[in-house]
């Protein structure tokens, strides 16, 4: 059974510092891994999608890596800003899942000015 | 132009009532989902429809009944609401292969 773990559960950094968020999963049989951002009381915003054949994806200040064999993904956010404060969720799409996503519990990030 | 929209955004109702949540996507995706986010913020799949056909039905009480009139719409009807049904319900869509999933803004259901 696929399990997705995100460490740490919460993180507080001063503005300007780089953020490193970790996601691990137990079964490497996945189609892809997706990182989301969730603001309080809001929906999920897709940040990056990494296919199982890819090693990394980049979008602006965001970079996500994927090591499928070791069951790990890392989301890097460069030069953090207070607007980056949110909960970050990673989700894997198992190959036998008919498209459903298996989520981690999230990392709550606070960037202080 | 919202990609995945669900209504209502907030729903407060009494125990025992029946309520529905509606979802629509304009992305042309063939698969839609309902997820539940509990009080601990953990997201879990409930149902999935592919081209109007139910393909995922997780262990959900049969008081919850999804309906997909067409591949752009997926509604969730809940009978005899209980206190434990209070949660945020998210609708999502994707193509069933390797594409990105998009989520609606959520419906916060509070049962009193």
CSV table of C-alpha atoms in Angstrom, one decimal:
chain,number,residue,atom,x,y,z
A,1,UNK,CA,0.0,0.0,0.0
A,2,UNK,CA,1.4,3.4,-1.0
A,3,UNK,CA,2.2,5.8,1.8
A,4,UNK,CA,3.3,9.4,1.3
A,5,UNK,CA,5.2,11.2,4.1
A,6,UNK,CA,6.1,14.9,4.3
A,7,UNK,CA,8.8,16.2,6.6
A,8,UNK,CA,8.9,18.5,8.3
A,9,UNK,CA,5.2,19.1,9.2
A,10,UNK,CA,5.9,22.7,9.8
A,11,UNK,CA,8.7,25.2,8.9
A,12,UNK,CA,9.3,28.8,9.7
A,13,UNK,CA,12.0,30.8,7.9
A,14,UNK,CA,13.0,34.4,7.6
A,15,UNK,CA,12.3,36.1,4.3
A,16,UNK,CA,15.1,35.6,1.7
A,17,UNK,CA,16.1,32.1,2.9
A,18,UNK,CA,15.7,29.1,0.6
A,19,UNK,CA,13.0,26.6,1.5
A,20,UNK,CA,13.5,22.8,1.2
A,21,UNK,CA,10.5,20.6,1.5
A,22,UNK,CA,10.7,16.8,1.5
A,23,UNK,CA,8.3,14.2,0.3
A,24,UNK,CA,8.9,10.4,0.5
A,25,UNK,CA,6.7,7.6,-0.8
A,26,UNK,CA,6.9,3.8,-0.2
A,27,UNK,CA,6.1,2.4,-3.7
A,28,UNK,CA,8.0,3.5,-6.7
A,29,UNK,CA,5.3,2.3,-9.1
A,30,UNK,CA,4.0,5.8,-9.9
A,31,UNK,CA,3.0,7.7,-13.0
A,32,UNK,CA,4.0,11.1,-11.6
A,33,UNK,CA,4.3,13.3,-8.6
A,34,UNK,CA,2.6,16.6,-8.2
A,35,UNK,CA,3.3,19.5,-5.7
A,36,UNK,CA,0.4,21.7,-4.6
A,37,UNK,CA,0.1,24.8,-2.5
A,38,UNK,CA,-2.9,25.3,-0.2
A,39,UNK,CA,-3.7,28.7,1.3
A,40,UNK,CA,-5.9,28.8,4.5
A,41,UNK,CA,-9.6,28.3,3.5
A,42,UNK,CA,-8.7,27.9,-0.2
A,43,UNK,CA,-8.4,25.2,-2.8
A,44,UNK,CA,-5.3,23.5,-4.0
A,45,UNK,CA,-3.1,25.2,-6.6
A,46,UNK,CA,-0.9,23.0,-8.7
A,47,UNK,CA,2.7,24.1,-8.6
A,48,UNK,CA,4.7,21.4,-10.5
A,49,UNK,CA,4.1,18.0,-12.0
A,50,UNK,CA,7.0,15.6,-12.5
A,51,UNK,CA,6.5,12.6,-14.6
A,52,UNK,CA,8.1,9.3,-13.4
A,53,UNK,CA,10.7,9.5,-16.2
A,54,UNK,CA,11.8,13.0,-15.2
A,55,UNK,CA,14.4,13.9,-12.6
A,56,UNK,CA,13.3,17.5,-12.0
A,57,UNK,CA,11.0,20.3,-13.0
A,58,UNK,CA,11.4,24.1,-12.7
A,59,UNK,CA,9.0,27.0,-12.6
A,60,UNK,CA,10.3,30.4,-11.7
A,61,UNK,CA,11.7,30.2,-8.1
A,62,UNK,CA,10.4,26.6,-7.7
A,63,UNK,CA,12.4,23.5,-8.5
A,64,UNK,CA,11.2,20.0,-7.7
A,65,UNK,CA,13.4,16.9,-8.0
A,66,UNK,CA,12.3,13.3,-8.2
A,67,UNK,CA,14.3,10.2,-7.3
A,68,UNK,CA,11.8,7.4,-8.0
A,69,UNK,CA,14.1,4.5,-7.1
A,70,UNK,CA,14.6,5.9,-3.5
A,71,UNK,CA,11.0,7.2,-3.3
A,72,UNK,CA,11.9,10.8,-2.7
A,73,UNK,CA,11.0,14.2,-4.0
A,74,UNK,CA,12.2,17.6,-2.9
A,75,UNK,CA,10.7,21.0,-3.5
A,76,UNK,CA,13.1,23.9,-3.4
A,77,UNK,CA,11.8,27.5,-3.2
A,78,UNK,CA,14.5,30.1,-3.7
A,79,UNK,CA,14.6,33.4,-1.9
A,80,UNK,CA,11.4,32.9,0.0
A,81,UNK,CA,8.9,35.7,0.4
A,82,UNK,CA,6.1,36.2,2.9
A,83,UNK,CA,3.7,35.4,0.1
A,84,UNK,CA,5.1,31.9,0.0
A,85,UNK,CA,3.5,31.2,3.4
A,86,UNK,CA,1.1,28.3,2.9
A,87,UNK,CA,0.7,24.6,3.2
A,88,UNK,CA,2.6,22.6,0.6
A,89,UNK,CA,1.3,19.1,-0.3
A,90,UNK,CA,2.9,16.5,-2.4
A,91,UNK,CA,0.8,13.7,-4.1
A,92,UNK,CA,1.8,10.7,-6.1
A,93,UNK,CA,-0.3,9.0,-8.8
A,94,UNK,CA,0.2,5.2,-8.5
A,95,UNK,CA,0.2,3.3,-11.7
A,96,UNK,CA,-2.6,1.1,-10.6
A,97,UNK,CA,-4.7,3.9,-9.2
A,98,UNK,CA,-7.1,4.8,-12.1
A,99,UNK,CA,-5.7,8.3,-11.8
A,100,UNK,CA,-6.3,9.0,-8.1
A,101,UNK,CA,-3.7,10.9,-6.1
A,102,UNK,CA,-2.2,9.7,-2.8
A,103,UNK,CA,-1.4,12.8,-0.7
A,104,UNK,CA,1.0,13.5,2.1
A,105,UNK,CA,-0.1,15.4,5.1
A,106,UNK,CA,1.6,18.6,4.0
A,107,UNK,CA,4.2,21.0,5.3
A,108,UNK,CA,3.0,24.2,6.7
A,109,UNK,CA,5.4,27.0,5.8
A,110,UNK,CA,5.6,30.5,7.4
A,111,UNK,CA,8.0,33.0,6.0
A,112,UNK,CA,8.5,35.9,8.3
A,113,UNK,CA,9.3,39.4,7.1
B,1,UNK,CA,-12.3,31.5,-16.4
B,2,UNK,CA,-12.3,29.0,-13.6
B,3,UNK,CA,-11.1,25.5,-14.6
B,4,UNK,CA,-12.8,23.5,-11.9
B,5,UNK,CA,-15.7,25.2,-10.1
B,6,UNK,CA,-17.8,23.8,-7.3
B,7,UNK,CA,-20.8,25.1,-5.5
B,8,UNK,CA,-21.6,26.0,-2.9
B,9,UNK,CA,-18.4,27.2,-1.2
B,10,UNK,CA,-19.9,26.9,2.3
B,11,UNK,CA,-22.7,24.7,3.5
B,12,UNK,CA,-24.1,24.6,7.0
B,13,UNK,CA,-26.9,22.2,7.7
B,14,UNK,CA,-28.5,20.2,10.4
B,15,UNK,CA,-28.0,16.5,11.1
B,16,UNK,CA,-30.3,14.3,9.2
B,17,UNK,CA,-30.6,16.6,6.2
B,18,UNK,CA,-29.8,15.8,2.6
B,19,UNK,CA,-27.5,18.1,0.6
B,20,UNK,CA,-25.7,18.2,-2.7
B,21,UNK,CA,-22.5,19.7,-4.0
B,22,UNK,CA,-22.0,20.4,-7.6
B,23,UNK,CA,-18.8,20.4,-9.7
B,24,UNK,CA,-18.0,21.4,-13.2
B,25,UNK,CA,-14.8,21.5,-15.2
B,26,UNK,CA,-14.1,23.2,-18.5
B,27,UNK,CA,-10.7,21.6,-19.2
B,28,UNK,CA,-12.0,18.8,-21.4
B,29,UNK,CA,-10.7,16.2,-19.0
B,30,UNK,CA,-12.2,12.7,-19.0
B,31,UNK,CA,-11.9,12.0,-15.3
B,32,UNK,CA,-13.3,13.7,-12.3
B,33,UNK,CA,-12.8,13.0,-8.6
B,34,UNK,CA,-14.2,13.8,-5.2
B,35,UNK,CA,-11.7,14.1,-2.3
B,36,UNK,CA,-12.4,14.7,1.4
B,37,UNK,CA,-10.1,16.8,3.6
B,38,UNK,CA,-10.7,16.1,7.2
B,39,UNK,CA,-10.1,18.2,10.3
B,40,UNK,CA,-6.4,17.2,10.3
B,41,UNK,CA,-6.1,18.5,6.7
B,42,UNK,CA,-5.5,15.1,5.2
B,43,UNK,CA,-6.8,14.6,1.7
B,44,UNK,CA,-8.3,11.3,0.7
B,45,UNK,CA,-10.0,10.1,-2.5
B,46,UNK,CA,-13.7,9.2,-2.3
B,47,UNK,CA,-14.9,8.7,-5.8
B,48,UNK,CA,-13.7,8.9,-9.4
B,49,UNK,CA,-15.7,9.0,-12.7
B,50,UNK,CA,-14.2,8.4,-16.1
B,51,UNK,CA,-16.5,9.5,-19.0
B,52,UNK,CA,-19.5,9.2,-16.7
B,53,UNK,CA,-18.6,5.8,-15.4
B,54,UNK,CA,-17.7,5.1,-11.8
B,55,UNK,CA,-14.2,3.7,-11.6
B,56,UNK,CA,-13.1,4.4,-8.0
B,57,UNK,CA,-15.4,4.0,-5.0
B,58,UNK,CA,-13.3,4.0,-1.8
B,59,UNK,CA,-14.7,2.9,1.5
B,60,UNK,CA,-17.3,5.6,1.8
B,61,UNK,CA,-20.7,5.2,3.5
B,62,UNK,CA,-23.5,4.6,1.0
B,63,UNK,CA,-25.1,7.8,2.2
B,64,UNK,CA,-22.7,9.4,-0.2
B,65,UNK,CA,-23.8,9.1,-3.9
B,66,UNK,CA,-21.9,10.7,-6.7
B,67,UNK,CA,-23.6,11.3,-10.1
B,68,UNK,CA,-22.0,12.3,-13.3
B,69,UNK,CA,-24.5,13.5,-15.9
B,70,UNK,CA,-21.7,14.1,-18.4
B,71,UNK,CA,-18.0,14.1,-18.4
B,72,UNK,CA,-17.8,17.8,-17.5
B,73,UNK,CA,-20.0,17.5,-14.3
B,74,UNK,CA,-19.7,15.5,-11.2
B,75,UNK,CA,-22.1,16.0,-8.3
B,76,UNK,CA,-22.1,14.6,-4.8
B,77,UNK,CA,-25.3,14.0,-2.9
B,78,UNK,CA,-25.2,13.2,0.8
B,79,UNK,CA,-28.2,11.7,2.6
B,80,UNK,CA,-28.9,11.8,6.3
B,81,UNK,CA,-25.9,14.0,7.2
B,82,UNK,CA,-24.0,13.2,10.3
B,83,UNK,CA,-21.7,15.3,12.5
B,84,UNK,CA,-18.7,13.3,11.2
B,85,UNK,CA,-19.4,14.4,7.7
B,86,UNK,CA,-18.2,17.9,8.5
B,87,UNK,CA,-15.1,18.4,6.3
B,88,UNK,CA,-13.9,20.2,3.2
B,89,UNK,CA,-14.9,18.4,0.0
B,90,UNK,CA,-12.8,19.0,-3.1
B,91,UNK,CA,-13.7,18.2,-6.7
B,92,UNK,CA,-10.8,17.6,-9.1
B,93,UNK,CA,-10.3,16.6,-12.7
B,94,UNK,CA,-7.5,15.2,-14.9
B,95,UNK,CA,-7.1,12.9,-17.8
B,96,UNK,CA,-6.7,9.4,-16.5
B,97,UNK,CA,-3.1,9.1,-17.7
B,98,UNK,CA,-0.2,11.1,-16.7
B,99,UNK,CA,-1.6,14.6,-16.8
B,100,UNK,CA,-1.8,17.2,-14.1
B,101,UNK,CA,-4.8,17.2,-11.8
B,102,UNK,CA,-6.7,20.5,-11.1
B,103,UNK,CA,-8.8,21.1,-8.0
B,104,UNK,CA,-11.8,23.3,-7.3
B,105,UNK,CA,-11.8,25.7,-4.4
B,106,UNK,CA,-13.5,23.3,-2.0
B,107,UNK,CA,-16.9,23.1,-0.2
B,108,UNK,CA,-16.7,23.5,3.5
B,109,UNK,CA,-19.5,21.4,4.9
B,110,UNK,CA,-20.5,21.9,8.5
B,111,UNK,CA,-23.1,19.7,10.1
B,112,UNK,CA,-24.6,21.0,13.3
